[in-house]
mmCIF file of C-alpha atoms in Angstrom:
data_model
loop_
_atom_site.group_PDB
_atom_site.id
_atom_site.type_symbol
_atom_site.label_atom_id
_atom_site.label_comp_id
_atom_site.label_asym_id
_atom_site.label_seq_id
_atom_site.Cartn_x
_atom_site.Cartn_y
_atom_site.Cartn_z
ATOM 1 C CA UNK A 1 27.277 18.879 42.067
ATOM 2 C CA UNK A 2 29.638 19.230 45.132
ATOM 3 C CA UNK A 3 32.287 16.115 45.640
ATOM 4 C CA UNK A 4 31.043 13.427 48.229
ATOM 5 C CA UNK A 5 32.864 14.041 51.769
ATOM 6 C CA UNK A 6 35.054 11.027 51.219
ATOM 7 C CA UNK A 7 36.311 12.290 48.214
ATOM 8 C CA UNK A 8 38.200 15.098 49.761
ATOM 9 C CA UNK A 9 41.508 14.749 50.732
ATOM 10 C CA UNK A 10 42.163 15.651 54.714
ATOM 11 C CA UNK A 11 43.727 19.063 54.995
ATOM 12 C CA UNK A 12 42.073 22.479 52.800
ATOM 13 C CA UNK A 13 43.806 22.440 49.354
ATOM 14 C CA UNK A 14 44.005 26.138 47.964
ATOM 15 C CA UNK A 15 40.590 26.701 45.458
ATOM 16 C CA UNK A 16 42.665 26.502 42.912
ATOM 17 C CA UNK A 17 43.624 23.205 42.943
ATOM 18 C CA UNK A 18 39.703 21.862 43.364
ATOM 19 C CA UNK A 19 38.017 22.029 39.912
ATOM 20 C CA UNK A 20 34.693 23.403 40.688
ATOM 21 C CA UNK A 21 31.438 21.334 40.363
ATOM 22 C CA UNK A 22 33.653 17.835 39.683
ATOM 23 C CA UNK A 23 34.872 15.744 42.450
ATOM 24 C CA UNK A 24 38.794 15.427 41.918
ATOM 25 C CA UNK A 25 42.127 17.230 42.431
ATOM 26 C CA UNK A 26 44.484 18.427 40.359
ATOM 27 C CA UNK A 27 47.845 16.120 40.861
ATOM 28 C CA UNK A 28 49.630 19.519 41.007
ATOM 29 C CA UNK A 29 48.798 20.063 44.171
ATOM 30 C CA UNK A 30 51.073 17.313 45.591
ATOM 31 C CA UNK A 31 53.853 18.109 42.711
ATOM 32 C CA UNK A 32 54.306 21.381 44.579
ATOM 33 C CA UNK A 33 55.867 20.165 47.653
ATOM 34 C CA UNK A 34 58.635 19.065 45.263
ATOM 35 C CA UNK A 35 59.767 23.296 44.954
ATOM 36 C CA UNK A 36 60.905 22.555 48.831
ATOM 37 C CA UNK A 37 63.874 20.335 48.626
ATOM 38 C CA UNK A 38 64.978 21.813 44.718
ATOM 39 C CA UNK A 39 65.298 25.297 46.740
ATOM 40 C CA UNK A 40 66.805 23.911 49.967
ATOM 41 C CA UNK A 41 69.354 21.956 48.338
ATOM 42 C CA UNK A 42 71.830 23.836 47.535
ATOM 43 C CA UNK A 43 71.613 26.622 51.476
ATOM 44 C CA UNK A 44 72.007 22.868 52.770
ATOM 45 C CA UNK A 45 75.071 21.996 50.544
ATOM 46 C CA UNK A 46 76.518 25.356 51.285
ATOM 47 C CA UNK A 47 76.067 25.175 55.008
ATOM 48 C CA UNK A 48 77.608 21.663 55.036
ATOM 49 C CA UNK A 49 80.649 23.229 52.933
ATOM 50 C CA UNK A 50 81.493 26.142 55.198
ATOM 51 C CA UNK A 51 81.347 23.921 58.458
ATOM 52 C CA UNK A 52 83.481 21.209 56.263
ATOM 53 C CA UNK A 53 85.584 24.503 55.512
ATOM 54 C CA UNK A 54 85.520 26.050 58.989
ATOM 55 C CA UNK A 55 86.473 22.753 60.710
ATOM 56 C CA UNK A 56 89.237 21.882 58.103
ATOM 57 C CA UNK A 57 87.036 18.245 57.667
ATOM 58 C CA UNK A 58 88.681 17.422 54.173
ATOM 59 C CA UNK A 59 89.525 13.775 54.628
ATOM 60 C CA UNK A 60 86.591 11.664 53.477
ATOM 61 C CA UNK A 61 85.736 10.020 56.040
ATOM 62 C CA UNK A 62 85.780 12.629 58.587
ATOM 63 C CA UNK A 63 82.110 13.207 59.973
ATOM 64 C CA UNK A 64 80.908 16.577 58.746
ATOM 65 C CA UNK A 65 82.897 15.795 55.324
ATOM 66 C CA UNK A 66 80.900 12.686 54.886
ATOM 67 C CA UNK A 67 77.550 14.664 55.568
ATOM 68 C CA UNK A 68 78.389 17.286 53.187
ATOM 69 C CA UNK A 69 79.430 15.173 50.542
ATOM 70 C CA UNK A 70 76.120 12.942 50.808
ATOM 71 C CA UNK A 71 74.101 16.120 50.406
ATOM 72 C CA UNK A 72 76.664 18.121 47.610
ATOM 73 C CA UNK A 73 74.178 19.481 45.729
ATOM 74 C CA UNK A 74 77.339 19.610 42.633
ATOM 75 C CA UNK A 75 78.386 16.322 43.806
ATOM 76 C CA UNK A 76 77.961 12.751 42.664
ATOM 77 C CA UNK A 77 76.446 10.010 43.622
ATOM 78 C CA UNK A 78 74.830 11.304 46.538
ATOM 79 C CA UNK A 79 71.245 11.908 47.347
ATOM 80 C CA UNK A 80 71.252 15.286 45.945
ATOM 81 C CA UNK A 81 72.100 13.387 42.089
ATOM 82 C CA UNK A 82 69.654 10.824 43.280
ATOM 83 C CA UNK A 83 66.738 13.388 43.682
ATOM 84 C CA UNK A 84 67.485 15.769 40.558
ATOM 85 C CA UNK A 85 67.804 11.971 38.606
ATOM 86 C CA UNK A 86 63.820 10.974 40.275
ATOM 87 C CA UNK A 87 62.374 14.526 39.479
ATOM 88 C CA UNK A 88 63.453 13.801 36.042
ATOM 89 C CA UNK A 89 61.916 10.408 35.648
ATOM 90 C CA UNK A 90 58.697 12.677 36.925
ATOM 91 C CA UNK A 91 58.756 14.395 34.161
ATOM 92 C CA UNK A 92 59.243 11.251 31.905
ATOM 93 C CA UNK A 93 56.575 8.988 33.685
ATOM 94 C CA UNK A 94 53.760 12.391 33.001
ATOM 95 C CA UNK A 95 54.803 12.853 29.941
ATOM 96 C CA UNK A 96 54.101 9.293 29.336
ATOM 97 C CA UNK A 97 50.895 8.995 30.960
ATOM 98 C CA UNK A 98 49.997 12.521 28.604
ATOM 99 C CA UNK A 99 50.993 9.827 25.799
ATOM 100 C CA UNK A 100 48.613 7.017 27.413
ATOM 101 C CA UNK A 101 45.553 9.312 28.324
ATOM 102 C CA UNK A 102 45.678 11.698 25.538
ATOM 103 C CA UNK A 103 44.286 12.205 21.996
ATOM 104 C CA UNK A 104 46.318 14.295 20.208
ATOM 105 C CA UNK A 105 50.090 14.812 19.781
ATOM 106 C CA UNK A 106 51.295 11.172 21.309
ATOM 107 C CA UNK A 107 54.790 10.887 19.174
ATOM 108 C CA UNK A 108 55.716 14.203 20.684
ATOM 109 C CA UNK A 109 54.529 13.492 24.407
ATOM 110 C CA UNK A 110 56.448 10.304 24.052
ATOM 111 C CA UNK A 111 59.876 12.077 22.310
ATOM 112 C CA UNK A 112 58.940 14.374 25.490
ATOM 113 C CA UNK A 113 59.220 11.245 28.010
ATOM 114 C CA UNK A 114 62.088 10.281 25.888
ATOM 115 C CA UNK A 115 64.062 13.689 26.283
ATOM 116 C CA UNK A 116 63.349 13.053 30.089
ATOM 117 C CA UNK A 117 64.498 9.560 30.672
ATOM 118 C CA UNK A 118 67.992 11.065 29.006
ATOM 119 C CA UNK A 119 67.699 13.838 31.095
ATOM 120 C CA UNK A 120 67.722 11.752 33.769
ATOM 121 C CA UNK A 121 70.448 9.460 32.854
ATOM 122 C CA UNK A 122 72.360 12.443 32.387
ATOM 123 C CA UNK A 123 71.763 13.507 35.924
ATOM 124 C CA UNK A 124 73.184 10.105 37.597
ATOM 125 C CA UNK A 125 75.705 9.535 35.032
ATOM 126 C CA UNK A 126 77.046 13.416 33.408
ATOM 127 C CA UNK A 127 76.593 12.061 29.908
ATOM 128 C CA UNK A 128 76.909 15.707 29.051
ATOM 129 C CA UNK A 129 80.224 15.506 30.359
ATOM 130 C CA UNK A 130 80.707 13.195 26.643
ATOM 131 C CA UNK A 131 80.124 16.445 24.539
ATOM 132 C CA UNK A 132 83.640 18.112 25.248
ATOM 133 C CA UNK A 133 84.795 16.187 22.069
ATOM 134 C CA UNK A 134 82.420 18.136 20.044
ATOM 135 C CA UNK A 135 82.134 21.645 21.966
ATOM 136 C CA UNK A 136 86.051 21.469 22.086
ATOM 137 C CA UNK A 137 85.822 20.840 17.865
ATOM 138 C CA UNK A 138 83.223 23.837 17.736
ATOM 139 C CA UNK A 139 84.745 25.705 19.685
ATOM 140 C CA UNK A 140 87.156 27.716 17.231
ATOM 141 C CA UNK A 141 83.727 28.527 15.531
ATOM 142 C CA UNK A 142 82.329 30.420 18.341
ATOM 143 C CA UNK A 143 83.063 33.632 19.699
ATOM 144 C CA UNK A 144 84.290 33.830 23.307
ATOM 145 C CA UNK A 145 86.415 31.745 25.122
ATOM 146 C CA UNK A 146 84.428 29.133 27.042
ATOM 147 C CA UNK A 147 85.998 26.817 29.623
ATOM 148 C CA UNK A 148 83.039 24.015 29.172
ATOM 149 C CA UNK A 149 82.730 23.915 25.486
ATOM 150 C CA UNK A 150 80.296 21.107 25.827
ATOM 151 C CA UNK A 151 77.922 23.710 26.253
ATOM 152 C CA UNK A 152 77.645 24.730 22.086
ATOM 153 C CA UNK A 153 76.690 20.998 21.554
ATOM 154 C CA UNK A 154 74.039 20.966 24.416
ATOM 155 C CA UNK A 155 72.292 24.677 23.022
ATOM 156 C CA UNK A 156 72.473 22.757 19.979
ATOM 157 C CA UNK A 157 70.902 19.932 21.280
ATOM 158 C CA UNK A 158 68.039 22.173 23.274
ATOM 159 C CA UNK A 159 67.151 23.986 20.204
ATOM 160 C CA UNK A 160 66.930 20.762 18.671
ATOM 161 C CA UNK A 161 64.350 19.710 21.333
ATOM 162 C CA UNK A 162 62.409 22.470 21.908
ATOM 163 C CA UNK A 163 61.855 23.060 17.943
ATOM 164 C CA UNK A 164 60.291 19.509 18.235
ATOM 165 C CA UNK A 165 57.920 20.302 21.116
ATOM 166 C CA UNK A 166 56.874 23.570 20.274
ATOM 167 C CA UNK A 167 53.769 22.688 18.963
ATOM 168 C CA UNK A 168 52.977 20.218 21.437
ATOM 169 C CA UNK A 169 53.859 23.190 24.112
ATOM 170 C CA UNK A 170 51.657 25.569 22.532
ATOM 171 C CA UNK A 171 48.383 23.145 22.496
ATOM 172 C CA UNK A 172 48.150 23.069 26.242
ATOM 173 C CA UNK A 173 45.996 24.893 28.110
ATOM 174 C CA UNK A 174 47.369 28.201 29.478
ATOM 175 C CA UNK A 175 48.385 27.494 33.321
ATOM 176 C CA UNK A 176 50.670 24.433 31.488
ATOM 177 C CA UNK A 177 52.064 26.213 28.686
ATOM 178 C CA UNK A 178 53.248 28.799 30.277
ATOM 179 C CA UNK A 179 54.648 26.075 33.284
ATOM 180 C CA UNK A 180 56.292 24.080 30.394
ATOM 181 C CA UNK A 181 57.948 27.537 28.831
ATOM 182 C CA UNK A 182 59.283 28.807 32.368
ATOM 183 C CA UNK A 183 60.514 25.879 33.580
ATOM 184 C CA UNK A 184 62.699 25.976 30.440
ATOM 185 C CA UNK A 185 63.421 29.259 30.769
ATOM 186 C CA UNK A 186 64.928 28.616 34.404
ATOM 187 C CA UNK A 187 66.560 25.108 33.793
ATOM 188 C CA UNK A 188 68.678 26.257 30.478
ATOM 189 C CA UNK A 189 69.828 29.168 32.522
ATOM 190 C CA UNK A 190 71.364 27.864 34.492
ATOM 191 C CA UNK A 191 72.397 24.593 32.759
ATOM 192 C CA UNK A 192 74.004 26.420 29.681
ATOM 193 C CA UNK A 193 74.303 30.762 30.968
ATOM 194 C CA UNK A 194 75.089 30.303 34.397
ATOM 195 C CA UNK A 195 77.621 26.869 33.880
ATOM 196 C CA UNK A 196 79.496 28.179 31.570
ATOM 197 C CA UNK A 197 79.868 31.196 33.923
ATOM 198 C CA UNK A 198 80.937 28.802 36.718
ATOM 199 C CA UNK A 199 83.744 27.197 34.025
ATOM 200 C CA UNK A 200 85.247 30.989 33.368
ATOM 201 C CA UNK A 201 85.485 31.222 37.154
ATOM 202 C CA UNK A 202 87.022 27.057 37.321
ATOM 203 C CA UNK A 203 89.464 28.224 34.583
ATOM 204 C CA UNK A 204 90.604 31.387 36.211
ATOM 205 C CA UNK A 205 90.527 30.565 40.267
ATOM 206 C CA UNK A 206 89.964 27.050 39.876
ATOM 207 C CA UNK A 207 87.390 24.752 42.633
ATOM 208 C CA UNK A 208 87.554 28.320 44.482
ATOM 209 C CA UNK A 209 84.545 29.482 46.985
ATOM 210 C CA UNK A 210 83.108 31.737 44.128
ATOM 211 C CA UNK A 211 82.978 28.554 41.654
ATOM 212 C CA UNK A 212 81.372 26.983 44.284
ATOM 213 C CA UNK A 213 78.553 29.389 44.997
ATOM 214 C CA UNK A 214 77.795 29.997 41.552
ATOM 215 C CA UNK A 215 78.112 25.951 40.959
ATOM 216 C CA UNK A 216 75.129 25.587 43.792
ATOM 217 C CA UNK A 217 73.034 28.478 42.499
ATOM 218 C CA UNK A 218 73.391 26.882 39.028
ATOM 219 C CA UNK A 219 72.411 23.614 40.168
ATOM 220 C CA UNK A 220 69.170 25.284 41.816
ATOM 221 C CA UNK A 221 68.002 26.884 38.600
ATOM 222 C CA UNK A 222 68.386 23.019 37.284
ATOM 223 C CA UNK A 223 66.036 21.631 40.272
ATOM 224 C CA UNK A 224 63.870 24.895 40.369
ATOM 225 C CA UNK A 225 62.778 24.344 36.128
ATOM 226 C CA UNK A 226 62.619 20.984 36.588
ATOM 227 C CA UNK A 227 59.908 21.133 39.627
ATOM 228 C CA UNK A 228 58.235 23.487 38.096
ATOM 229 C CA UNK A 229 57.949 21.250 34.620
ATOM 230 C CA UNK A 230 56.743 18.459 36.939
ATOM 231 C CA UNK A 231 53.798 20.755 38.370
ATOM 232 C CA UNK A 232 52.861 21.969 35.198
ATOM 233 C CA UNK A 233 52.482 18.582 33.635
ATOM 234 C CA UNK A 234 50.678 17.601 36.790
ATOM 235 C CA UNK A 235 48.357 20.267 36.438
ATOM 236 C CA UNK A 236 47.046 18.377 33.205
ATOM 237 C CA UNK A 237 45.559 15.432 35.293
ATOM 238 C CA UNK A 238 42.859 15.128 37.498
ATOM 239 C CA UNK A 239 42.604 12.403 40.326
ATOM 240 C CA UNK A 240 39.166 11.570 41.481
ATOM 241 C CA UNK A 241 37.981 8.824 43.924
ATOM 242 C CA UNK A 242 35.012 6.804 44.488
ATOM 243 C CA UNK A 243 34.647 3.294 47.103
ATOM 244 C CA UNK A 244 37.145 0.868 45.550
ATOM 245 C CA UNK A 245 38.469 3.093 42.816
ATOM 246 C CA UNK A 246 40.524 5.921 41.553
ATOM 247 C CA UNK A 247 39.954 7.740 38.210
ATOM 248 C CA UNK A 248 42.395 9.905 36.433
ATOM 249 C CA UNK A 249 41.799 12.277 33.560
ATOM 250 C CA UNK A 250 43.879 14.181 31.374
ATOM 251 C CA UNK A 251 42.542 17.580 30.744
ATOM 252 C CA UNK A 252 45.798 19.346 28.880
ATOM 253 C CA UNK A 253 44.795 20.967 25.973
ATOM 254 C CA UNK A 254 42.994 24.062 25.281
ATOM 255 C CA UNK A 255 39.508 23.499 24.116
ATOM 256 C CA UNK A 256 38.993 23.416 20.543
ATOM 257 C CA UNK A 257 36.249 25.795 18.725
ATOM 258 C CA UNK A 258 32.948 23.594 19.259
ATOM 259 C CA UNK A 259 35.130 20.349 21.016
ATOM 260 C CA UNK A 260 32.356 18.730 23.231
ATOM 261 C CA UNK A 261 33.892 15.326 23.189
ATOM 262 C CA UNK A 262 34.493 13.660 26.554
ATOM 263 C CA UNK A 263 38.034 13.828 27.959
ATOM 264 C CA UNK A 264 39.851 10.519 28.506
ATOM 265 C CA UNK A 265 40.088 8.547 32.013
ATOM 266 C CA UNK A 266 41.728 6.274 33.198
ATOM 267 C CA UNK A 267 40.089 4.008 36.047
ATOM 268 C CA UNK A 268 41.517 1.481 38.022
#
């Protein structure tokens, strides 16, 4: 049966984003717009930095200096932390509502919302920062020489996770496992392989233009496998619409062998 008119959102959403014969949208399909500002962060951040660089602009509160600094995509407390800290909650408030509409695996989608509250905590706050003491303790143990030692705790840590999830990960339908397993992919490389690249180059040249390019193309790895987590777990619900009501359903996992049960909804 084809949706009602009113049931369509204005504007042509790609096929792929319509389920046919059912009158909803996949939530997906606004998640994407999120890949926009995770991959023009960081050509923003370094535009800002070679007119604060150009213009010799270091005091603070010189114009272009404050500008930059608001949109430092390796800064702090700026909008750039604020929106890498929000995509994160994202993640935990889906993972959450997986937990809530769901019937199968709810302990791990809520150790998953968990993991992404932290995550997010850890974006506003650098709570990784904390895990020198035990990367610089580890360190001796580990071949190499790196500069941020905090990342052998955090691989730890990841393992840790994703050993946890796995089976969660590998229950989803196709479109979101693979999401789920790319976005970590991306994130880790550049929060653990391409970071502690960035700390050789701090320990060697120090805050030079190099550590700064690979710090901002680090830092879009980190937004890039985050959005991309957020559209995969959005690609699990779908919102429908009726006169004085919306109706969401979770539609994550891969069918069972003879499952004919009815997903779950949520109406309000």
């Amino acid at each position: 049966m084809a949706p009602p008119a009113d049931d369509i959102p204005t504007g042509a959403p790609p096929d792929h984003d319509r389920d046919p014969g059912v009158a909803g949208y996949r939530l997906s399909r606004a998640a994407r717009w999120l890949l926009l500002p995770s991959v023009l962060l960081a050509p923003l951040s370094g535009i800002l930095y070679v007119v604060v660089r150009s213009t010799g602009s270091y005091e603070r509160d010189h114009g272009w200096n404050l500008l930059w600094s608001a949109f430092d995509i390796g800064g702090e407390g700026n909008i750039a932390v604020w929106f890498a800290a929000t995509m994160w909650l994202l993640v935990a408030a889906l993972a959450a509502l997986a937990a809530l509409t769901s019937d199968r695996f709810r302990a791990s989608w809520w150790l998953f919302s968990t993991v992404a509250v932290i995550a997010s905590a850890d974006e506003a706050a650098q709570l990784h920062e904390r895990l020198f003491y035990f990367g610089d303790r580890l360190a001796p143990a580990v071949p190499g020489d790196l500069h941020y030692s905090w990342v052998i705790p955090g691989t730890a840590i990841a393992l840790v996770v994703a050993a946890l999830l796995i089976r969660l990960v590998l229950a989803l339908r196709t479109r979101v496992t693979v999401g789920l397993i790319g976005s970590a992919v991306v994130f880790l490389l550049g929060a653990l392989v391409i970071e502690s690249i960035s700390g050789i180059v701090e320990r060697d040249q120090g805050m030079s233009d190099l550590y700064v390019a690979i710090m901002y193309v680090e830092e879009t790895f980190e937004l890039i496998g985050v959005a991309w987590a957020v559209i995969a777990l959005a690609s699990m619900f779908r919102l429908t619409r009726s006169p004085g009501a919306l109706a969401l359903t979770f539609d994550g996992f891969s069918p069972s062998p003879g499952d004919a049960g009815p997903r779950r909804r949520v109406s309000g």
